[in-house]
Short mmCIF file of C-alpha atoms and ligand atoms in Angstrom, two decimals:
data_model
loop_
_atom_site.label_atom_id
_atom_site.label_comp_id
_atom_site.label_asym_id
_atom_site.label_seq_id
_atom_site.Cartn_x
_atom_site.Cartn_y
_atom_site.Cartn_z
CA UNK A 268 7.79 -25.38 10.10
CA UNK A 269 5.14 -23.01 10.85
CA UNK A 270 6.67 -20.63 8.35
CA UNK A 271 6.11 -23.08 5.33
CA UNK A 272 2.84 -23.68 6.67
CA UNK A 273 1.91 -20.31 6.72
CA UNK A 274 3.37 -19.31 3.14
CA UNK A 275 1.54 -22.93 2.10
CA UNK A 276 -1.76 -21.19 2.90
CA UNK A 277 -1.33 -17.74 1.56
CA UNK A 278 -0.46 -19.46 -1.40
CA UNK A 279 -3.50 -21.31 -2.13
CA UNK A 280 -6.37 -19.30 -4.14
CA UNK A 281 -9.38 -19.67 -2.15
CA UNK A 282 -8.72 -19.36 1.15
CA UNK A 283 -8.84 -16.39 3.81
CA UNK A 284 -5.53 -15.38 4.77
CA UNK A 285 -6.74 -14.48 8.28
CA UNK A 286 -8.85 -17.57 9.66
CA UNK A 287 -7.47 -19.41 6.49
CA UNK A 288 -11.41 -20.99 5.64
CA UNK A 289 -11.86 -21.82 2.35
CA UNK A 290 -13.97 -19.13 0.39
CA UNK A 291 -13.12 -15.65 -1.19
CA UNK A 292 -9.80 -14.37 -0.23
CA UNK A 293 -10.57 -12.64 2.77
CA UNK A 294 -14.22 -13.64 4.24
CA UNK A 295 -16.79 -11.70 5.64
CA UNK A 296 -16.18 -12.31 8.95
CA UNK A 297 -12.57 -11.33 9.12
CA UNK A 298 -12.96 -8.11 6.62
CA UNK A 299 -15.47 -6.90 8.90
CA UNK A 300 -13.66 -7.36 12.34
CA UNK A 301 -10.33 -6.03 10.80
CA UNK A 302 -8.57 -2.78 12.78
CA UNK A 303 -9.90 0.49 11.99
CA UNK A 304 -7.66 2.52 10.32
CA UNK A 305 -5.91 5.06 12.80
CA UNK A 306 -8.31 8.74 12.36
CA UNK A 307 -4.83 10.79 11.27
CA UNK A 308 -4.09 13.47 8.78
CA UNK A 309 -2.50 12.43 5.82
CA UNK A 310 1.39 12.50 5.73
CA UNK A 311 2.46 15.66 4.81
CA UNK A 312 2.15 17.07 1.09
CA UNK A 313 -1.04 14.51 0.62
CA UNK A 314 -4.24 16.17 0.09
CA UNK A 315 -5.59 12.54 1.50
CA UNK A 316 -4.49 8.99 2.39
CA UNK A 317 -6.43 6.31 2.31
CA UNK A 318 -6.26 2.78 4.02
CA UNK A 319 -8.52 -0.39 4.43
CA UNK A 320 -6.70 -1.50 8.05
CA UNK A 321 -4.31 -0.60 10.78
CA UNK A 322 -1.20 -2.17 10.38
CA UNK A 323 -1.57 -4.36 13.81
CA UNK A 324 -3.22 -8.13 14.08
CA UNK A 325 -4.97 -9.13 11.20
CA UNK A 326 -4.15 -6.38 9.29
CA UNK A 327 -0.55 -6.92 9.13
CA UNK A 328 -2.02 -10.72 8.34
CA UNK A 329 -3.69 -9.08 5.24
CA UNK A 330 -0.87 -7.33 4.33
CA UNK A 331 1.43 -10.51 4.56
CA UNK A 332 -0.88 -12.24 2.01
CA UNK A 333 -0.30 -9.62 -0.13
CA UNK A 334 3.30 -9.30 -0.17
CA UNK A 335 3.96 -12.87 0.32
CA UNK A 336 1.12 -14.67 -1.37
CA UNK A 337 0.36 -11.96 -4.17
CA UNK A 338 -2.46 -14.40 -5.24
CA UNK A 339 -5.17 -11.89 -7.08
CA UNK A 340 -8.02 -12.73 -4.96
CA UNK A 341 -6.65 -10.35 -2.18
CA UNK A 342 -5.29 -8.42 -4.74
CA UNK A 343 -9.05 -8.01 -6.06
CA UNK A 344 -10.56 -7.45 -2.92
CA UNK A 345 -7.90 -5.18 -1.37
CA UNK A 346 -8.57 -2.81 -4.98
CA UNK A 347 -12.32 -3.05 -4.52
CA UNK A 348 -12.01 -1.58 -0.93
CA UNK A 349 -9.62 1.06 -2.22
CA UNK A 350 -11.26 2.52 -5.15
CA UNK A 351 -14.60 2.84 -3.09
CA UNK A 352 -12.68 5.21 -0.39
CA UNK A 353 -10.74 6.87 -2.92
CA UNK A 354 -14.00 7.95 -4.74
CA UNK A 355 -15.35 9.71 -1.44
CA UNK A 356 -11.65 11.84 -1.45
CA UNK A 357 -10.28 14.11 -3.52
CA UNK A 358 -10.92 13.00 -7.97
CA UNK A 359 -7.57 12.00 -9.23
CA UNK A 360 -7.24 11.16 -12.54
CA UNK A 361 -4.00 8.87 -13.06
CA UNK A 362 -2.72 5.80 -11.10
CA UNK A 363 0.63 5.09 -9.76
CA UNK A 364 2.38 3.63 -7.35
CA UNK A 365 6.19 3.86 -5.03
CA UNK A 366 8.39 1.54 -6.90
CA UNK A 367 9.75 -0.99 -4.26
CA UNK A 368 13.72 -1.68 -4.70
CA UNK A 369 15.47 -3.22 -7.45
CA UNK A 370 16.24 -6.53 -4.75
CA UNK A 371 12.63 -6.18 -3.34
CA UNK A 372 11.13 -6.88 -6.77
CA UNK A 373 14.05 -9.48 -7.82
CA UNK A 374 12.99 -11.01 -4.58
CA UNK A 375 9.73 -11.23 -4.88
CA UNK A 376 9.64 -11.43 -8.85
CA UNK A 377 7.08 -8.08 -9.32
CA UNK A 378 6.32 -5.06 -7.30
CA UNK A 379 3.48 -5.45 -5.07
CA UNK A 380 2.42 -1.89 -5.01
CA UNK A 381 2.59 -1.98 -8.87
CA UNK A 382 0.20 -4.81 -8.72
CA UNK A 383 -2.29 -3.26 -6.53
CA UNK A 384 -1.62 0.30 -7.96
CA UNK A 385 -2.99 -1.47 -11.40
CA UNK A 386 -5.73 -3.37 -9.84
CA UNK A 387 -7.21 -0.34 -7.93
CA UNK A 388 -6.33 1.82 -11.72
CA UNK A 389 -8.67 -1.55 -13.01
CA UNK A 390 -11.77 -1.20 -10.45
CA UNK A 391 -11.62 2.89 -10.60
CA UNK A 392 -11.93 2.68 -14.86
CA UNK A 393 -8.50 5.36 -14.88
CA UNK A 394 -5.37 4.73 -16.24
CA UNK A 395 -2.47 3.40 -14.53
CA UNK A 396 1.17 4.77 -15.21
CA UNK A 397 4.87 4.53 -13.47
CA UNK A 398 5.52 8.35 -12.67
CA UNK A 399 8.07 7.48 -10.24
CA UNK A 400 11.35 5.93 -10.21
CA UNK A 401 13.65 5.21 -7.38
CA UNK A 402 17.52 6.63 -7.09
CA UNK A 403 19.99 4.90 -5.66
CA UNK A 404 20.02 4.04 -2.10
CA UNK A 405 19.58 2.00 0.96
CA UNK A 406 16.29 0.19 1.19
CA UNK A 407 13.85 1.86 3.75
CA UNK A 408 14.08 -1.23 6.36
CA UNK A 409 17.67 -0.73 7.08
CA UNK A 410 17.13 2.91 7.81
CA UNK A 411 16.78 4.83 11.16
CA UNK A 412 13.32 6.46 11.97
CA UNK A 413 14.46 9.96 10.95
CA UNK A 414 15.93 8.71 7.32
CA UNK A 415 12.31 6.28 6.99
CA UNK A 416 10.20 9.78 7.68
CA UNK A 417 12.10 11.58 4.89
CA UNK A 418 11.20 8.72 2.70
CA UNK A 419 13.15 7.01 -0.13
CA UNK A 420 14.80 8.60 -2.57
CA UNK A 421 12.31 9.16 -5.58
CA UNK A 422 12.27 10.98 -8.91
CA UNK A 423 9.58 11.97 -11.35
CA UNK A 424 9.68 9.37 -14.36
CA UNK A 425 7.79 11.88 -16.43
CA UNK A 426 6.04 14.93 -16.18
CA UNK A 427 3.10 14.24 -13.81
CA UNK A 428 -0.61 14.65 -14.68
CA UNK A 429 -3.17 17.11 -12.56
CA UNK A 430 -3.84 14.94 -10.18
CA UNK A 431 -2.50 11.55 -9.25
CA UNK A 432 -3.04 8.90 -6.81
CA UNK A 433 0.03 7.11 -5.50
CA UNK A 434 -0.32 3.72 -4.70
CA UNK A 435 1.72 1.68 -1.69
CA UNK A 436 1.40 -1.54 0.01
CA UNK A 437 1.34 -0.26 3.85
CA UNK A 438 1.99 3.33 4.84
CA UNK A 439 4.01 3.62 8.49
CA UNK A 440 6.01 6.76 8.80
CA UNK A 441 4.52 7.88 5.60
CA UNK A 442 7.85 8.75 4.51
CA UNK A 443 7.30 6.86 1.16
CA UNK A 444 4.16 8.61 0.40
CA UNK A 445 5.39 11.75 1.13
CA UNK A 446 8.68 11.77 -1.08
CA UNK A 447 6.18 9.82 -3.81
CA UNK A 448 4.11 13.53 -3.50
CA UNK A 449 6.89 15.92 -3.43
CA UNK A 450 8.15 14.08 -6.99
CA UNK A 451 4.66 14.20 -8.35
CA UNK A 452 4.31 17.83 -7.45
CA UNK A 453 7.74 18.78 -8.74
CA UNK A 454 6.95 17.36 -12.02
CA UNK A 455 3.74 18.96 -11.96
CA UNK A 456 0.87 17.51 -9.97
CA UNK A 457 -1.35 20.16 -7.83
CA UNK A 458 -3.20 17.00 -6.35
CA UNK A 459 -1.59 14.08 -4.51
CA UNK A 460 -3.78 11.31 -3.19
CA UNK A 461 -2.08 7.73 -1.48
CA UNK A 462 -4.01 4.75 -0.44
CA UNK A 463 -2.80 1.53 1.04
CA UNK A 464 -3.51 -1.49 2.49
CA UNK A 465 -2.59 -0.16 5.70
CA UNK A 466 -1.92 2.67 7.83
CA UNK A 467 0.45 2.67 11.13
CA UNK A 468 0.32 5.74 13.84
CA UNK A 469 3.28 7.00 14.48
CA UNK A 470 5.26 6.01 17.85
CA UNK A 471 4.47 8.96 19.24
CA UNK A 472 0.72 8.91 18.36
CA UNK A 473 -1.98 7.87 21.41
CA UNK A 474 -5.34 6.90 21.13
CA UNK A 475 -5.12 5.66 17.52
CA UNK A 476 -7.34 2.38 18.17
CA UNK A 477 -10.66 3.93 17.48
CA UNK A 478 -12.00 4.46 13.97
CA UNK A 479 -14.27 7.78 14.65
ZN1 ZN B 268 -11.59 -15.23 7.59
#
């Protein structure tokens, strides 16, 4: 099955997860030809959002090794990429991440955006914390649009340093992100940051292939 195959591959350390050579987990070649991100403003209550690809081709390719595969080479690089854009936006001082359902993490035995959100805390030198938590309710992918862009429901864990950056595996509607910020700033933040592996335009969005 072409499935297997394709989980057999994301699976193994060393290889790319795009053109699946052997080498570091996502080559040269491939990082350097992946989708720019779509030029939009951040989701609303973000004073930024940051991504590394648009969610389309090989970036949803990335994005699969990462959820799927979870090995810490992409992990690394994906972090690496991050923390550099993150530095050039607003200082934040905290890391965090949206906490993925209860069966999401069961599923795939951790939370993906936890991983990355402490990898990216790792390559930045700050602190990594969970700030959020999730109350009950349905899991975004079995949502219509409307319920996905007001975002899951979320709660401040704890009271929520200056400024935070809020960590997710692929921003689309930016619902997530958005709910993530209005806990944060509820329990106290005055500066909201995401960052992601990926960013999707909305439907209604044109013109979002260029990266100017
Ligand atoms: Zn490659």
């Amino acid at each position: 099955m072409l499935g297997t195959m394709c989980l057999a591959d994301l699976l193994l350390p060393h290889r790319c997860p795009v053109c699946r050579e052997p080498g570091p987990a996502l080559c040269g070649r491939c990082a350097a030809s992946l989708p720019a991100v779509p030029a939009l403003a951040p989701p609303p209550g973000l004073d930024a959002c940051h991504a590394i690809t648009a969610y389309r081709g090989d970036g949803r390719a990335v994005v699969a090794a990462l959820k799927f595969g979870g090995s810490s080479g992409i992990v690394g690089w994906g972090a690496i990429e991050l923390a550099r854009r993150v530095r050039d936006g607003p200082p934040v001082e905290i890391v965090t991440w949206v906490p993925t359902t209860p069966a999401h993490r069961h599923q795939r035995g951790r939370d993906q955006a936890e991983v990355l959100a402490r990898a990216v805390a790792g390559a930045m030198g700050l602190p990594a914390a969970r700030l959020l938590r999730r109350l009950p309710g349905p899991p975004q992918a079995g949502r219509s649009a409307t319920e996905r862009r007001l975002g899951p429901p979320l709660a401040a864990a704890r009271p929520a340093p200056r400024a935070v950056l809020v960590v997710d595996d692929v921003v689309t509607t930016g619902g997530s992100v958005s709910a993530a910020a209005r806990a944060l700033r509820a329990a106290g933040a005055g500066i909201v940051v995401a960052a992601a592996f990926a960013r999707t335009p909305p439907a209604t969005a044109h013109g979002g292939r260029g990266g100017a």
